[in-house]
Short mmCIF file of C-alpha atoms in Angstrom, two decimals:
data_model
loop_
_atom_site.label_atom_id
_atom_site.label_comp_id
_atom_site.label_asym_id
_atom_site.label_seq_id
_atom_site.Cartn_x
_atom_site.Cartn_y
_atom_site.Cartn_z
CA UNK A 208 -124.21 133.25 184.76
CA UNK A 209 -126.76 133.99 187.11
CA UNK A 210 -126.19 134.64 190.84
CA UNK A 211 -126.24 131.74 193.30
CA UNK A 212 -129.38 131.87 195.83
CA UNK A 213 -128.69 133.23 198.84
CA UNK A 214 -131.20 131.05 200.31
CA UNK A 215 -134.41 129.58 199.53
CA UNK A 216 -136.29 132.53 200.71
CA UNK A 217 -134.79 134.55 198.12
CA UNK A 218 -135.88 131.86 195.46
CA UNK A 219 -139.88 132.26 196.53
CA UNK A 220 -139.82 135.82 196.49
CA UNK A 221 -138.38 135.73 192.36
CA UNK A 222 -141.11 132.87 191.51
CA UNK A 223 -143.76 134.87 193.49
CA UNK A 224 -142.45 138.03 191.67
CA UNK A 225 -142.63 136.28 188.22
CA UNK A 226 -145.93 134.60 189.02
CA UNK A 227 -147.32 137.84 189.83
CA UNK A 228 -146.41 139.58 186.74
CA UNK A 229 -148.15 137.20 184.39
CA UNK A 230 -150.97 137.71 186.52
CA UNK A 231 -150.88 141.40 185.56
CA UNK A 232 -150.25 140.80 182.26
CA UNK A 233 -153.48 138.47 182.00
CA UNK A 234 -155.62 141.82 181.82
CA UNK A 235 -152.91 144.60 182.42
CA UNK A 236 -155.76 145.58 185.46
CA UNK A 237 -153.96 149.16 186.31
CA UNK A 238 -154.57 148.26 189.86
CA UNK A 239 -151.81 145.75 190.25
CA UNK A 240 -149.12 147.47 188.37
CA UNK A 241 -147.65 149.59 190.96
CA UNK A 242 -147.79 146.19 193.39
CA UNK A 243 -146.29 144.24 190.47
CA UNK A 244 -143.31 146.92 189.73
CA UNK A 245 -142.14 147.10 193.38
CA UNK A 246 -142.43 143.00 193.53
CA UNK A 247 -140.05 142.87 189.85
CA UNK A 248 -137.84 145.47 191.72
CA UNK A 249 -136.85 143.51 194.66
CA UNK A 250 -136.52 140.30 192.83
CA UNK A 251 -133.85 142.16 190.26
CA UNK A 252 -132.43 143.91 193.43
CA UNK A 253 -131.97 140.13 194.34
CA UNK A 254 -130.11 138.62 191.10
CA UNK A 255 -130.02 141.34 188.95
CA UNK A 256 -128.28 139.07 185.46
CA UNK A 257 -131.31 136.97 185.66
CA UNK A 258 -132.43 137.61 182.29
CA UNK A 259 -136.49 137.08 182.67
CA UNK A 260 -136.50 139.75 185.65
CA UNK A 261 -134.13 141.95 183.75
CA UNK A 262 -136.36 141.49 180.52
CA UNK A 263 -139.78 141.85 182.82
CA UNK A 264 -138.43 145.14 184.24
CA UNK A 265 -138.09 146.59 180.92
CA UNK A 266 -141.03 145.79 180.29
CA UNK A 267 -142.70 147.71 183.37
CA UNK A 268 -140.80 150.26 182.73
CA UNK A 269 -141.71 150.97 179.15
CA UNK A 270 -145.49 150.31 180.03
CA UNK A 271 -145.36 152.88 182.56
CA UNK A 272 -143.98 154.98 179.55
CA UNK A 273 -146.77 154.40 177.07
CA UNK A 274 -149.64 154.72 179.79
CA UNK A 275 -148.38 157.54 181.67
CA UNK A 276 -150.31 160.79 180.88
CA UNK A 277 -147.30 163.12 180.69
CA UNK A 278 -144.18 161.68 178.43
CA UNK A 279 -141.50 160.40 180.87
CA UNK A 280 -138.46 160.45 178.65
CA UNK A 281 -135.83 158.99 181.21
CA UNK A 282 -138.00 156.37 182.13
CA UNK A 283 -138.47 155.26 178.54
CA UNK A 284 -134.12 155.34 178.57
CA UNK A 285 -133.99 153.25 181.36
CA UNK A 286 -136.40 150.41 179.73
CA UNK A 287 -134.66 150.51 176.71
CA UNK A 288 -131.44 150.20 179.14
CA UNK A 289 -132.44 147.21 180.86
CA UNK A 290 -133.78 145.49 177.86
CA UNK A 291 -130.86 146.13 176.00
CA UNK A 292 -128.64 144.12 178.96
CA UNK A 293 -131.61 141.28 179.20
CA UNK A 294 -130.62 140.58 175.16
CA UNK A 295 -126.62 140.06 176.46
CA UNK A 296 -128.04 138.11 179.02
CA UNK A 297 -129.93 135.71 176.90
CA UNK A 298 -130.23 136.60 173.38
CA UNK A 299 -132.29 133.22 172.98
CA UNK A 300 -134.72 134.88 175.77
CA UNK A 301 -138.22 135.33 173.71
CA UNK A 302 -139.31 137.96 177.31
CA UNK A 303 -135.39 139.79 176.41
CA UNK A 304 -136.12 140.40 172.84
CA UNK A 305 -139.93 141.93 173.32
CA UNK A 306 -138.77 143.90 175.50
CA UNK A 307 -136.30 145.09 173.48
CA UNK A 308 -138.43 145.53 170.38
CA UNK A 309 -141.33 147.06 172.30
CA UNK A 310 -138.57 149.61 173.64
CA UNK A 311 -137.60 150.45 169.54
CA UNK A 312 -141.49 150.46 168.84
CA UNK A 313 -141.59 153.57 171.71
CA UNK A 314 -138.64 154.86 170.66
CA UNK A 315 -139.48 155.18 167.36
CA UNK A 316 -136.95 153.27 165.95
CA UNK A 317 -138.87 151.62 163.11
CA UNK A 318 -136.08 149.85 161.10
CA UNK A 319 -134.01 148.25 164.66
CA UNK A 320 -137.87 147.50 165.83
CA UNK A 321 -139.66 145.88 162.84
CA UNK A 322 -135.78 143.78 162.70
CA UNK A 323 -135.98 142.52 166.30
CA UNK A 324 -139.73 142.48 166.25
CA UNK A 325 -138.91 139.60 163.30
CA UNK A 326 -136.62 137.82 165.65
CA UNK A 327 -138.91 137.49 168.47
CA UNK A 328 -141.21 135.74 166.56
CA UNK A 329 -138.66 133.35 165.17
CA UNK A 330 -137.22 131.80 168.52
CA UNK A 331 -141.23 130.44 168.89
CA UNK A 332 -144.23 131.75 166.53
CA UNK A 333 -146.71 130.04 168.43
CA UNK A 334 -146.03 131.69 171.83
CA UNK A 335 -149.56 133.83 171.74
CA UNK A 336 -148.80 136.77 173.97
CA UNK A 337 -145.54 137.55 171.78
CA UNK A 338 -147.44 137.63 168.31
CA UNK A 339 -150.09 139.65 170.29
CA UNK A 340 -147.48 142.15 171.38
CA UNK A 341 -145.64 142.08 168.30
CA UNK A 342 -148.78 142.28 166.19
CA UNK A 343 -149.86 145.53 168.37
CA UNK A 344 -146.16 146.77 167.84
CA UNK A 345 -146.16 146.30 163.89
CA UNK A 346 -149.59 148.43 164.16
CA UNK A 347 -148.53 150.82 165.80
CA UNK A 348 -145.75 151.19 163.29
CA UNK A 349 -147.92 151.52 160.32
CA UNK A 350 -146.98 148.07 159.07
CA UNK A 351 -150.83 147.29 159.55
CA UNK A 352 -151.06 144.10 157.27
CA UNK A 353 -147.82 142.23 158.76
CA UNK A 354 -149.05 143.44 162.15
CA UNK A 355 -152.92 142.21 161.36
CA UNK A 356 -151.50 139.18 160.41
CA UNK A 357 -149.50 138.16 163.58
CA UNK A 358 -152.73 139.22 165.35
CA UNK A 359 -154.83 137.26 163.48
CA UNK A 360 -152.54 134.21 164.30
CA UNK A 361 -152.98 135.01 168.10
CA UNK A 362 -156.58 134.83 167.73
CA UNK A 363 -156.05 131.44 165.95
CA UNK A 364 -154.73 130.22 168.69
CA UNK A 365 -156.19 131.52 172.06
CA UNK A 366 -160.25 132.13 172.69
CA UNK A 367 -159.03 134.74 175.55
CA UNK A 368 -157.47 137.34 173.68
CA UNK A 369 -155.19 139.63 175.95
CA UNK A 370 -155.13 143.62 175.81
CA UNK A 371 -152.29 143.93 173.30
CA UNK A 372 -154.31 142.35 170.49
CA UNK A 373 -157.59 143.93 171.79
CA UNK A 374 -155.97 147.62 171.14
CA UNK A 375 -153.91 145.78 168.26
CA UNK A 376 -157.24 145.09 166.19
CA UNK A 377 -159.13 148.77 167.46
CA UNK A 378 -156.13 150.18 166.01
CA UNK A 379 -155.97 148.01 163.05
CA UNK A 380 -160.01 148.62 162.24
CA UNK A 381 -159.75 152.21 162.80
CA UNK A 382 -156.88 152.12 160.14
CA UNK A 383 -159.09 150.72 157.84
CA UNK A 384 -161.94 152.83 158.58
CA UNK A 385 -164.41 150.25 159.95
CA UNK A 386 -165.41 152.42 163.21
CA UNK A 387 -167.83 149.79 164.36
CA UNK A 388 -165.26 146.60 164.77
CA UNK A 389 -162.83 149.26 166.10
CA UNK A 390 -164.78 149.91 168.82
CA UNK A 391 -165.90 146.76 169.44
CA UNK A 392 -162.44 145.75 170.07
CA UNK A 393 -161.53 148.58 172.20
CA UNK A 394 -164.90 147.90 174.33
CA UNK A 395 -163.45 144.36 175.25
CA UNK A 396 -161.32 146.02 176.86
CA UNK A 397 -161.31 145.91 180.78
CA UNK A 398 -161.99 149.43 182.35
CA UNK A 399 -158.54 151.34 181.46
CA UNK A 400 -157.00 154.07 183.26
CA UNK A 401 -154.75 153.88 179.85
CA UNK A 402 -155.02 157.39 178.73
CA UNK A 403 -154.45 156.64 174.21
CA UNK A 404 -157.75 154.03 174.98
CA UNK A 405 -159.67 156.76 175.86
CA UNK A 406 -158.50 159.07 173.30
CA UNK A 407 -158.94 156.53 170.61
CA UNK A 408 -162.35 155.43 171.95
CA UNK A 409 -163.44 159.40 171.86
CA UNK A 410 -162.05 159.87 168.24
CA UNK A 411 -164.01 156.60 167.48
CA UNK A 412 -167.06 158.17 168.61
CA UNK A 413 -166.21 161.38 166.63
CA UNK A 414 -166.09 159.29 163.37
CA UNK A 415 -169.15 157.36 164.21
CA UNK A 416 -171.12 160.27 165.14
CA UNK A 417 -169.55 164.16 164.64
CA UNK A 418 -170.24 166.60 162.21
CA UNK A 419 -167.66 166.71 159.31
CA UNK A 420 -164.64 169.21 159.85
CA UNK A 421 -162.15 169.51 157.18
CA UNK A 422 -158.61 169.23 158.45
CA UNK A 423 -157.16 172.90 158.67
CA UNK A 424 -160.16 173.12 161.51
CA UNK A 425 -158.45 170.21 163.56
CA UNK A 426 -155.02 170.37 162.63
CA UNK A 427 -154.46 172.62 165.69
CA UNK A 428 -156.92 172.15 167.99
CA UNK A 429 -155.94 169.62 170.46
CA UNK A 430 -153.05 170.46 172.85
CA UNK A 431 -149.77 169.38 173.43
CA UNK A 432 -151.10 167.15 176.13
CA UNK A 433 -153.29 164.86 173.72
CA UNK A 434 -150.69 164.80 170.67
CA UNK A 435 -148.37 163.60 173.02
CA UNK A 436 -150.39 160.51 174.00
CA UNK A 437 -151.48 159.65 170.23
CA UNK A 438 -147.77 160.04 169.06
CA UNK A 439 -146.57 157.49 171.47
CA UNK A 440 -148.34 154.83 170.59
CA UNK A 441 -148.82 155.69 166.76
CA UNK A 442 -145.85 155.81 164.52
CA UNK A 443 -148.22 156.95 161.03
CA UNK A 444 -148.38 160.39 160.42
CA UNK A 445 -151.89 160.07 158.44
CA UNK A 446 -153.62 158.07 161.28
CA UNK A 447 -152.59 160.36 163.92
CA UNK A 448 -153.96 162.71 161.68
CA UNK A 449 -157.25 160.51 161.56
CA UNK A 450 -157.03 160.10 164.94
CA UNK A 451 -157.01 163.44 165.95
CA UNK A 452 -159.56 164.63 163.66
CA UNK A 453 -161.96 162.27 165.41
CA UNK A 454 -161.28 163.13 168.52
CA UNK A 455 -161.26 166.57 167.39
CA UNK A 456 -164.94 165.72 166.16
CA UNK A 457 -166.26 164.11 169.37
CA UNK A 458 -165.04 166.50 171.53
CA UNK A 459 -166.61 169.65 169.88
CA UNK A 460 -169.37 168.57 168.42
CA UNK A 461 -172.58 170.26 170.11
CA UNK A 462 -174.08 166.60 171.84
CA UNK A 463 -171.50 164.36 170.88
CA UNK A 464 -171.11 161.09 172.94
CA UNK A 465 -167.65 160.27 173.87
CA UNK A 466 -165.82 157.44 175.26
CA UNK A 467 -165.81 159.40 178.47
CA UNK A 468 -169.31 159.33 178.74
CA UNK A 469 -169.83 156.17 177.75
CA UNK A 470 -166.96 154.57 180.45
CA UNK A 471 -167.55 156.96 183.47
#
């Protein structure tokens, strides 16, 4: 049951709240997330069992986890947290169980992930941003043709596709070793502050362009810093390996463009 309004007042400022989130979401433009977290804040500070606002601050939250540059484990606890309660708010809510699957996906709970993933998409498989996100999810999982699939779909179905299923399909090509569509993906990309775009636009560029090193060379050369980044967003052992050896390869190869370069 959700709360009553106080008064109408408080009812603008959880539309306006809402409305501004989507907004964000449209692009995921870094410049209107910290605007868009305090607005979901004060409208759960407001009605706090309101299952969208519950399920969109999970959501936040667990963005902020996978685009942060350092690894922010209680912040990660507190998305899964509050997407956990949005499910026993509304387990019909499509935003509830994203959010809760996108939480497993960071978590690295594959099994509880790839099962909730499969029941978001059931309660309505033509609801584009959710196969996007779920399609991105499954990738990032290493279940690359279920998650190509439910991307593919998207595209079906939109002619704007968002970020999820841009990084979703870079991922997806660089998988498959076709460095050219990956990085076409990733380049339709809006600007990112999103540190694993840049490091999987560099190790494109390392692929596409750096001398050959076998793996005992790279196995050890990137710091704690950068394996952190690639092993939030990719479950696989083998293409973080591939990951890192590219970026490995951009990086220190004598005249080597990078994504770096090519975004500053």
């Amino acid at each position: 049951k959700l709360k009553p309004w106080k008064n109408s007042s408080e009812n603008d400022v959880i539309h306006d709240a809402i409305f501004q989130y989507f907004d964000y979401t449209y692009d995921y433009d870094t410049k209107k997330f910290e605007a868009t977290l305090q607005s979901i804040e004060n409208a759960y500070r407001l009605n706090d069992d309101n299952a969208l606002i519950t399920a969109i601050l999970a959501k936040l939250y667990l963005d902020k986890f996978a685009s942060s540059r350092e690894r922010n484990q209680p912040l990660l606890e507190k998305g899964l947290e509050l997407a956990n309660k949005a499910v026993r708010l509304n387990s019909r809510s499509q935003h509830a169980q994203k959010a809760l699957a996108w939480a497993l996906v960071l978590s690295g709970q594959k099994e509880k992930a790839i099962e909730v993933i499969d029941r978001c998409i059931g309660l309505n498989p033509t609801a584009v941003s959710n196969l996007g996100t779920m399609g991105l999810s499954l990738v990032m999982l290493g279940e690359y043709e279920n998650g190509f699939s439910l991307l593919t779909q998207a595209l079906h179905l939109t002619q704007d596709p968002s970020a999820c299923m841009k990084l979703g399909f870079a991922l997806y090509y660089y998988q498959v070793k076709d460095y050219e569509e990956s990085k076409r993906w990733l380049e339709r990309l809006s600007p990112s502050e999103f540190p694993f775009v840049n490091v999987l636009g560099t190790a494109i560029q390392g692929k596409m362009h750096g001398r050959y090193l076998p793996k005992a060379e790279f196995a050890t050369s990137l710091n704690e810093h950068q394996k952190n980044i690639i092993e939030r967003i990719v479950f696989d052992p083998e293409l973080r390996s591939e990951i890192a050896a590219g970026f490995y390869r951009a990086v220190f190869t004598p005249g080597a463009d990078t994504f770096f370069q090519m975004s500053a």
